[in-house]
PDB file of C-alpha atoms in Angstrom:
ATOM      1  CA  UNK Z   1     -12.320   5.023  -3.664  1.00  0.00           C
ATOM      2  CA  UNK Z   2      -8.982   5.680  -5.541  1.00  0.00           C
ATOM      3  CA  UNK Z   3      -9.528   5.522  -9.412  1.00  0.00           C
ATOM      4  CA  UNK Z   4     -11.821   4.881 -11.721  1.00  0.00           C
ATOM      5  CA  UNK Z   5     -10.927   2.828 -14.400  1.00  0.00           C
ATOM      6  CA  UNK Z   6     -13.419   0.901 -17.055  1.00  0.00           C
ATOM      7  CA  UNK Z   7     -14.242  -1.502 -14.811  1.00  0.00           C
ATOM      8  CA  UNK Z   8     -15.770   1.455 -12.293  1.00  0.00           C
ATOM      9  CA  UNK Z   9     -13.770   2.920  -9.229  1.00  0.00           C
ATOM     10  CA  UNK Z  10     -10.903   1.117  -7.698  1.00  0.00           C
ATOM     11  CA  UNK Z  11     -11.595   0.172  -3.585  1.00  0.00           C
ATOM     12  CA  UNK Z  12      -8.803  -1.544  -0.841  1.00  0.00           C
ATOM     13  CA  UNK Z  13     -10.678  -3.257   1.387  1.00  0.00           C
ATOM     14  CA  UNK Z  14      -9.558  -5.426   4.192  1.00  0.00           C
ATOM     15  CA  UNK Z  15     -10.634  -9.328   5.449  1.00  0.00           C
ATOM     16  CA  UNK Z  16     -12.261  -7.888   9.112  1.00  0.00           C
ATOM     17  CA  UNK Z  17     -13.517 -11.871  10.266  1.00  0.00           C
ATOM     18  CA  UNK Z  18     -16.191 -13.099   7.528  1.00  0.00           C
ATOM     19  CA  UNK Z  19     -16.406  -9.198   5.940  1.00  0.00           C
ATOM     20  CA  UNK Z  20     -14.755  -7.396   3.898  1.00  0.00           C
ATOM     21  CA  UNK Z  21     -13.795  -3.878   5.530  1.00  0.00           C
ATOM     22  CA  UNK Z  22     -13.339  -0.722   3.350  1.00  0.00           C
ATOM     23  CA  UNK Z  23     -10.413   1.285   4.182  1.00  0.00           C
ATOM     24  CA  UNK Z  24      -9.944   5.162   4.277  1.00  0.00           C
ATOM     25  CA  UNK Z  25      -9.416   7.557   1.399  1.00  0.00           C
ATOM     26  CA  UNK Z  26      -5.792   8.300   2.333  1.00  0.00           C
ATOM     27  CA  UNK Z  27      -5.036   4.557   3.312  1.00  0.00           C
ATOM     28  CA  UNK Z  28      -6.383   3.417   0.039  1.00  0.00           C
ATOM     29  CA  UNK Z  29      -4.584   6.028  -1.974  1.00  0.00           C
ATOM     30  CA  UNK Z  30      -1.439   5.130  -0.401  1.00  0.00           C
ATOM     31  CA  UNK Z  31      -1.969   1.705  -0.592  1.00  0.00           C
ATOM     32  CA  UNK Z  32      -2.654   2.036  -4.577  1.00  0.00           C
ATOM     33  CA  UNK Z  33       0.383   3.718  -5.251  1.00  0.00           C
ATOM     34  CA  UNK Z  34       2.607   0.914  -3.531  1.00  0.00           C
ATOM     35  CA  UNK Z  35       0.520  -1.403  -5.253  1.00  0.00           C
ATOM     36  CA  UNK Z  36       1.350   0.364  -8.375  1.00  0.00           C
ATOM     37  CA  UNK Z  37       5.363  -0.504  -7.949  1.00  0.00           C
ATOM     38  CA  UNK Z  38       4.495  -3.814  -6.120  1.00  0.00           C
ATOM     39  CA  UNK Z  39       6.098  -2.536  -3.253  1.00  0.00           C
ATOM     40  CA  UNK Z  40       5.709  -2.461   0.432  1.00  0.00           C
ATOM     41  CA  UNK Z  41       6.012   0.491   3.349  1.00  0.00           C
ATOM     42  CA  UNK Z  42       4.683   2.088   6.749  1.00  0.00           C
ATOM     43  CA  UNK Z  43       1.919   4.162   6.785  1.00  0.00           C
ATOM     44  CA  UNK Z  44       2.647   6.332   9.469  1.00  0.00           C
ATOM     45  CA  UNK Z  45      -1.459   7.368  10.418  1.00  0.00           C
ATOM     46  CA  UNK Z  46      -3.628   5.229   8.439  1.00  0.00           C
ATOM     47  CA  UNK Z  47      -7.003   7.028   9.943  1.00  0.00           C
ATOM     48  CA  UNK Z  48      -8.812   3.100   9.248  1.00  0.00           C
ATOM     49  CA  UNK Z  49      -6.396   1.925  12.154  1.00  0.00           C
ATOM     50  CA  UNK Z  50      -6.860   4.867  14.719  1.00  0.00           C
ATOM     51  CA  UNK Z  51      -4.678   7.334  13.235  1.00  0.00           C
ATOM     52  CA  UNK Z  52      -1.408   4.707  13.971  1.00  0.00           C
ATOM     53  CA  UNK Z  53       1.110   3.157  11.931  1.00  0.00           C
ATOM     54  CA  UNK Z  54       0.544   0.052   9.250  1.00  0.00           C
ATOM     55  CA  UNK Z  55       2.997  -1.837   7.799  1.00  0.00           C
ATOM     56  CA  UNK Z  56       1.649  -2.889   3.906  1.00  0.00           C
ATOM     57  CA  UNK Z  57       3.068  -5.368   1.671  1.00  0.00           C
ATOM     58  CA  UNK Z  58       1.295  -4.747  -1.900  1.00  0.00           C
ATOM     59  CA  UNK Z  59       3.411  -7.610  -3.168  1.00  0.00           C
ATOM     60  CA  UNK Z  60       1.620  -9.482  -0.662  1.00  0.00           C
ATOM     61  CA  UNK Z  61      -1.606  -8.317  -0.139  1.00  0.00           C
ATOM     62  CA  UNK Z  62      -1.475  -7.618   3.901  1.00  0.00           C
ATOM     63  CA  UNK Z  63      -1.499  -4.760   5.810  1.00  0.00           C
ATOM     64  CA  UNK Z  64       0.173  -5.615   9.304  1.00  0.00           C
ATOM     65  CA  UNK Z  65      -1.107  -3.487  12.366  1.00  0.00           C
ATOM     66  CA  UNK Z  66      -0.286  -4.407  16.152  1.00  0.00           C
ATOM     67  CA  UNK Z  67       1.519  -7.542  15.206  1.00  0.00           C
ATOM     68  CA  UNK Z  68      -1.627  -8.186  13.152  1.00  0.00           C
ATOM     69  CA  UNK Z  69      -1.540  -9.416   9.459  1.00  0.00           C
ATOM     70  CA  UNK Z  70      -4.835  -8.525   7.968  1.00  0.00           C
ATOM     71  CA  UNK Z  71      -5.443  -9.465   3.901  1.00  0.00           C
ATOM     72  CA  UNK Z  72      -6.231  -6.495   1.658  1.00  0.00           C
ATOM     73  CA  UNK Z  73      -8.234  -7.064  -1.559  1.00  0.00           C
ATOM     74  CA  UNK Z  74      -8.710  -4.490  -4.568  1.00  0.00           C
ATOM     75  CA  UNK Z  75     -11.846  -4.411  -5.959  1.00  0.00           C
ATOM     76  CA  UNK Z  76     -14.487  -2.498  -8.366  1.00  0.00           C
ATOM     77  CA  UNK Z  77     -16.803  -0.863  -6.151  1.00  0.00           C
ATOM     78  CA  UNK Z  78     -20.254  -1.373  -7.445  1.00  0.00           C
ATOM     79  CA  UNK Z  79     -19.308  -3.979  -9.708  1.00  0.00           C
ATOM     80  CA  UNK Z  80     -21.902  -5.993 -11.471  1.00  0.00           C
ATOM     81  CA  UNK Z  81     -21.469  -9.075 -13.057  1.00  0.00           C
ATOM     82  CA  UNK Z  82     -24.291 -10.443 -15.356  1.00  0.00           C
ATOM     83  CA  UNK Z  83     -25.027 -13.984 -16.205  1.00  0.00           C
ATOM     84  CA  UNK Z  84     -26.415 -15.241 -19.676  1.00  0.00           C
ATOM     85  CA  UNK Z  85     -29.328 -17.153 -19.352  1.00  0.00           C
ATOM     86  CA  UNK Z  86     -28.988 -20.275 -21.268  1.00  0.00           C
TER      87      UNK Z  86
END
């Protein structure tokens, strides 16, 4: 969990087969503030990957670990969406 705007607190996740993973506090924060500059870097210990190295493209949504490309998503954590009965 990173921030929390007005739409509730900010969560990276990443696209682990059919699921959609939740990453680390320190891997998300990182990951938020290249997202911020839409820009990319290493992460030298991302503790969600073992404690080694991730490449992530916020521009591009992937995180790239072991010659690996996984997609990253940020979301609302606990989001709720309501629908109007008609």
């Amino acid at each position: 969990m990173v921030n929390q705007g007005s739409k509730g607190i900010v969560q990276w996740v990443y696209s682990s087969g059919s699921n959609w993973t939740p990453l680390d506090q320190y891997t998300q924060q990182s990951i938020e503030a290249l997202w911020s500059q839409n820009s990319c870097s290493w992460i030298c210990s991302s503790p969600s990957f073992g404690g080694q190295a991730v490449f992530v493209d916020a521009a591009d949504l992937t995180i790239t670990h072991s010659g690996y490309a996984y997609t990253i998503a940020r979301r609302y954590e606990k989001q709720r969406i309501y629908h109007r009965r008609q």
